[in-house]
């Protein structure tokens, strides 16, 4: 399902009572954070998206919490529940090929149909350019100051568009931007990310001016917004993913001041360039780790134009101590990418990256164990897959363990592991935001093999006992007699 733009999604949320309009005047500095945080943490009766219509000293309204529940995240990507993404992608890559010829032909047609829509379509006019702000002024946007010790105001839900200076391939990433002044932003693309790679290429090419054009789109079909957060392999266009998810090409329009394209139906577009030779202290920022990320040097984006719709809505989010709405954005990624992980690690049954682990701190994976050393093989495999390289802890459990049930996982791990035999400590790249790692971007990683040990497992272990389980005939008997016992 394709939403034409953000407001079509907002209308759906509102119609289904998943969005509340707030007319009371509020401040963009901290007040919206406190309201949204309470709603996202579930401490209020309603977990809904919030549309603040009256932001003090601002003209544009603010929407927050678009992806704040599993349901809203699923609706945003055109499915009813996030697990449908898993099914959708496995069907698409046809891991279980159909048997019959007719079935195959039909699948082939469906796939082609699905692919046809993935290429973006270039259009000449876009609603996002109805107004060209003159002169461009970031302070005219209701950008939030999220937490009190933040270094400033931050754009938190952007789609940052850039192109590889050598190949011209597009990348879209969700990277926060700090407002330095009316026309400059801090560009927080971390070193492992697509935008940072474009910057490095620009420096390597050695052109007289290595500046790279960048555009920041805010809004558009929520599938477009989310796609920027998806950890796609380099050189795979996030706009293709968005097109595939929505079953319709993304319309892109040329920027007014930079040679780069943006979603035509976005709400707001900030155009500019990054000069790879320039860096500025960015941060601190109350981050999704639950801590302030330390101030550090990041590139600077110089704004050359701001365009927007006549009645633009400014979309944003807050991150902080989990759970926040980005937990659901991460869940969508986890569900969608599971079939890809399974393609390369066929023993993988399921994966959970719980919000408590802030994406990269904990991955729980269940596997079908068939040979000695397989849990270790899965750990190394995951540590070698794209951004999974940043994972600090990997816990491997048997196929029948429900990885989404943290209580069951804790039980299995604690019951089944011996620290001398089952713990693997390695080192490798760590997330920019990992304040605990030995040094920035490098540190230790822990793998725990919590599978039950059989005679095929290497290393010493005792005779593995049976887990307690009642026989099915007695369970059925008690089920059928339950009412007789007089228990609820
Ligand atoms: C709300 C939110 C904020 C994010 N902020 C940043 C950020 O400031 N810097 C960054 O490098 N990644 C950030 N990420 C993660 C990236 O969007 C993610 O790693 C994505 O895969 C990057 O795209 P790329 O692989 O094309 O570089 C954020 C994700 C979310 C959901
Ligand atoms: Mn990318």
PDB file of N, CA, C and O in Angstrom, residues 286-292 320-322 358 435:
ATOM      1  N   UNK A 286      21.225  13.546  23.715  1.00  0.00           N
ATOM      2  CA  UNK A 286      20.565  12.467  24.470  1.00  0.00           C
ATOM      3  C   UNK A 286      20.151  11.392  23.495  1.00  0.00           C
ATOM      4  O   UNK A 286      19.230  11.589  22.709  1.00  0.00           O
ATOM      5  N   UNK A 287      20.854  10.268  23.527  1.00  0.00           N
ATOM      6  CA  UNK A 287      20.786   9.316  22.415  1.00  0.00           C
ATOM      7  C   UNK A 287      19.962   8.074  22.724  1.00  0.00           C
ATOM      8  O   UNK A 287      19.513   7.885  23.850  1.00  0.00           O
ATOM      9  N   UNK A 288      19.860   7.196  21.729  1.00  0.00           N
ATOM     10  CA  UNK A 288      19.006   6.015  21.901  1.00  0.00           C
ATOM     11  C   UNK A 288      19.646   4.953  22.796  1.00  0.00           C
ATOM     12  O   UNK A 288      19.027   3.945  23.123  1.00  0.00           O
ATOM     13  N   UNK A 289      20.883   5.218  23.220  1.00  0.00           N
ATOM     14  CA  UNK A 289      21.525   4.330  24.184  1.00  0.00           C
ATOM     15  C   UNK A 289      20.992   4.602  25.591  1.00  0.00           C
ATOM     16  O   UNK A 289      21.292   3.853  26.514  1.00  0.00           O
ATOM     17  N   UNK A 290      20.282   5.704  25.739  1.00  0.00           N
ATOM     18  CA  UNK A 290      19.833   6.093  27.081  1.00  0.00           C
ATOM     19  C   UNK A 290      20.835   7.020  27.756  1.00  0.00           C
ATOM     20  O   UNK A 290      20.639   7.440  28.892  1.00  0.00           O
ATOM     21  N   UNK A 291      21.906   7.325  27.051  1.00  0.00           N
ATOM     22  CA  UNK A 291      22.953   8.223  27.543  1.00  0.00           C
ATOM     23  C   UNK A 291      23.124   9.370  26.549  1.00  0.00           C
ATOM     24  O   UNK A 291      22.748   9.262  25.391  1.00  0.00           O
ATOM     25  N   UNK A 292      23.757  10.409  27.034  1.00  0.00           N
ATOM     26  CA  UNK A 292      24.153  11.465  26.088  1.00  0.00           C
ATOM     27  C   UNK A 292      25.367  10.955  25.319  1.00  0.00           C
ATOM     28  O   UNK A 292      26.329  10.479  25.935  1.00  0.00           O
ATOM     29  N   UNK A 320      16.045   8.157  23.387  1.00  0.00           N
ATOM     30  CA  UNK A 320      16.410   8.283  24.794  1.00  0.00           C
ATOM     31  C   UNK A 320      16.413   6.907  25.393  1.00  0.00           C
ATOM     32  O   UNK A 320      16.629   5.927  24.692  1.00  0.00           O
ATOM     33  N   UNK A 321      16.111   6.839  26.677  1.00  0.00           N
ATOM     34  CA  UNK A 321      16.061   5.518  27.311  1.00  0.00           C
ATOM     35  C   UNK A 321      14.965   4.689  26.640  1.00  0.00           C
ATOM     36  O   UNK A 321      13.845   5.164  26.485  1.00  0.00           O
ATOM     37  N   UNK A 322      15.290   3.452  26.237  1.00  0.00           N
ATOM     38  CA  UNK A 322      14.263   2.638  25.590  1.00  0.00           C
ATOM     39  C   UNK A 322      13.165   2.233  26.596  1.00  0.00           C
ATOM     40  O   UNK A 322      13.460   2.210  27.798  1.00  0.00           O
ATOM     41  N   UNK A 358      19.247  -1.556  22.630  1.00  0.00           N
ATOM     42  CA  UNK A 358      19.501  -0.406  21.754  1.00  0.00           C
ATOM     43  C   UNK A 358      20.121  -0.837  20.408  1.00  0.00           C
ATOM     44  O   UNK A 358      21.114  -0.268  19.953  1.00  0.00           O
ATOM     45  N   UNK A 435      29.595   3.983  24.438  1.00  0.00           N
ATOM     46  CA  UNK A 435      30.516   4.685  25.345  1.00  0.00           C
ATOM     47  C   UNK A 435      31.316   3.702  26.194  1.00  0.00           C
ATOM     48  O   UNK A 435      32.265   4.085  26.859  1.00  0.00           O
TER      49      UNK A 435
END
